[in-house]
Amino acid sequence: MQPKLDSLPAPKFRYSPARAFGPYIQTAGMVGLDPSTGALAGGGAGEEFSQILRNLDRFLADNALARADVVSATVYVTDFAAFGAINHVWDAHFTDDAALPARTSVGVSALPIGAAVEADFLIARHETQRGEDDA
């Protein structure tokens, strides 16, 4: 069963914000868009990343998932000097050391719509969270 996508900001381009495959859900890259306004969060990389994680939390809740189900994250940033703010947000959000997602950080020259940070996530569903068409 494909995940519910209503809680995520509408894509600015033509792609699916998330797709299920077997026991996993892979999100597309998320920038810090406020789903109610469609605008990029102000305040730089830390605020944008905070919005990304709020959007992730809503997506997880809508799909009967939890932060502990997040297996990995890839974080793209246009300026590694901003990584202190990103790490601060990450540490406040993912507090369970036993369930920390794996993380890869990638420096890039630019991101869509002028964002300072983008992240995608791999999420694992338990058997009880999977639909029959995923088996």
Coordinates of C-alpha atoms in Angstrom, one line a residue:
M1 CA 0.0 0.0 0.0
Q2 CA 1.4 3.4 -0.9
P3 CA 1.7 5.9 1.9
K4 CA -0.7 8.7 2.7
L5 CA 0.8 11.9 1.3
D6 CA -1.7 14.5 2.4
S7 CA 0.5 15.8 5.3
L8 CA 3.4 16.6 3.1
P9 CA 3.8 19.9 1.1
A10 CA 2.6 19.6 -2.5
P11 CA 5.6 19.0 -4.8
K12 CA 6.7 22.0 -6.8
F13 CA 7.6 19.7 -9.7
R14 CA 6.3 16.4 -11.1
Y15 CA 7.2 13.5 -8.7
S16 CA 5.9 11.5 -5.8
P17 CA 6.8 12.8 -2.3
A18 CA 7.1 9.2 -1.1
R19 CA 6.9 5.7 -2.4
A20 CA 6.6 2.4 -0.7
F21 CA 8.5 -0.7 -1.8
G22 CA 8.1 -3.9 0.3
P23 CA 8.6 -3.0 3.9
Y24 CA 10.2 0.4 3.1
I25 CA 9.1 3.9 2.3
Q26 CA 11.5 6.2 0.5
T27 CA 10.7 9.9 0.6
A28 CA 11.8 12.3 -2.1
G29 CA 14.1 15.1 -1.1
M30 CA 12.2 17.5 1.2
V31 CA 13.0 21.2 1.5
G32 CA 11.6 23.3 4.4
L33 CA 8.2 24.1 2.9
D34 CA 5.4 25.0 5.2
P35 CA 2.5 22.8 3.9
S36 CA -0.1 25.4 4.9
T37 CA 1.4 28.2 2.9
G38 CA 3.7 26.4 0.4
A39 CA 6.5 28.9 1.4
L40 CA 10.0 28.1 2.4
A41 CA 10.6 28.5 6.1
G42 CA 12.6 31.7 6.9
G43 CA 15.7 31.9 9.1
G44 CA 18.2 29.8 7.3
A45 CA 19.3 26.2 7.3
G46 CA 18.3 25.5 10.9
E47 CA 14.8 26.7 10.5
E48 CA 14.4 25.0 7.2
F49 CA 15.6 21.7 8.6
S50 CA 13.3 22.1 11.6
Q51 CA 10.4 22.5 9.1
I52 CA 11.5 19.4 7.2
L53 CA 11.5 17.4 10.4
R54 CA 8.0 18.7 11.4
N55 CA 6.8 17.6 8.0
L56 CA 8.4 14.2 8.5
D57 CA 6.7 13.9 11.8
R58 CA 3.3 14.6 10.3
F59 CA 4.0 12.1 7.5
L60 CA 5.0 9.5 10.1
A61 CA 1.9 10.0 12.2
D62 CA -0.4 9.9 9.1
N63 CA 1.1 6.6 8.2
A64 CA 1.1 5.0 11.7
L65 CA 4.9 5.2 11.9
A66 CA 7.3 6.6 14.5
R67 CA 10.7 8.4 14.5
A68 CA 12.2 5.0 15.5
D69 CA 11.1 3.7 12.0
V70 CA 13.4 6.1 10.2
V71 CA 16.3 4.0 9.1
S72 CA 18.4 6.6 7.3
A73 CA 18.6 10.2 6.1
T74 CA 20.6 12.0 3.5
V75 CA 21.0 15.7 4.2
Y76 CA 22.0 18.0 1.4
V77 CA 23.4 21.4 2.4
T78 CA 24.6 24.4 0.3
D79 CA 27.0 25.6 3.1
F80 CA 28.6 23.2 5.6
A81 CA 29.1 26.2 7.9
A82 CA 25.3 25.8 8.6
F83 CA 25.8 22.3 9.8
G84 CA 26.0 23.4 13.4
A85 CA 22.4 24.6 13.3
I86 CA 21.4 21.5 11.4
N87 CA 23.0 19.2 14.0
H88 CA 21.4 21.2 16.8
V89 CA 17.9 20.5 15.3
W90 CA 18.8 16.9 14.5
D91 CA 19.9 16.3 18.1
A92 CA 16.8 17.9 19.6
H93 CA 14.6 15.8 17.2
F94 CA 16.2 12.4 17.4
T95 CA 16.8 11.8 21.1
D96 CA 16.7 8.0 21.3
D97 CA 20.3 6.9 20.9
A98 CA 19.1 3.3 20.3
A99 CA 17.0 4.4 17.3
L100 CA 19.2 7.0 15.7
P101 CA 18.9 6.9 11.9
A102 CA 22.0 6.5 9.8
R103 CA 22.9 9.8 8.2
T104 CA 24.8 11.0 5.1
S105 CA 25.6 14.6 4.6
V106 CA 26.3 16.0 1.1
G107 CA 27.5 19.5 0.2
V108 CA 25.9 20.8 -3.0
S109 CA 26.2 24.1 -4.9
A110 CA 22.4 24.8 -5.0
L111 CA 19.0 23.3 -4.1
P112 CA 15.5 23.7 -5.5
I113 CA 13.7 27.0 -4.8
G114 CA 16.7 28.5 -3.2
A115 CA 16.6 26.2 -0.2
A116 CA 19.7 25.9 2.1
V117 CA 19.0 22.3 3.1
E118 CA 17.2 19.3 1.7
A119 CA 16.7 15.8 3.2
D120 CA 15.3 12.5 2.1
F121 CA 14.5 9.6 4.4
L122 CA 14.2 5.8 4.3
I123 CA 11.6 4.4 6.6
A124 CA 10.9 0.8 7.6
R125 CA 7.3 -0.4 8.1
H126 CA 6.5 -3.4 10.3
E127 CA 4.5 -6.2 8.9
T128 CA 1.3 -4.9 10.6
Q129 CA 1.8 -1.5 8.8
R130 CA 2.1 -3.1 5.3
G131 CA -0.8 -3.5 2.9
E132 CA -1.6 -6.7 1.1
D133 CA -0.2 -5.4 -2.2
D134 CA 3.2 -4.9 -0.7
A135 CA 3.7 -8.6 0.2

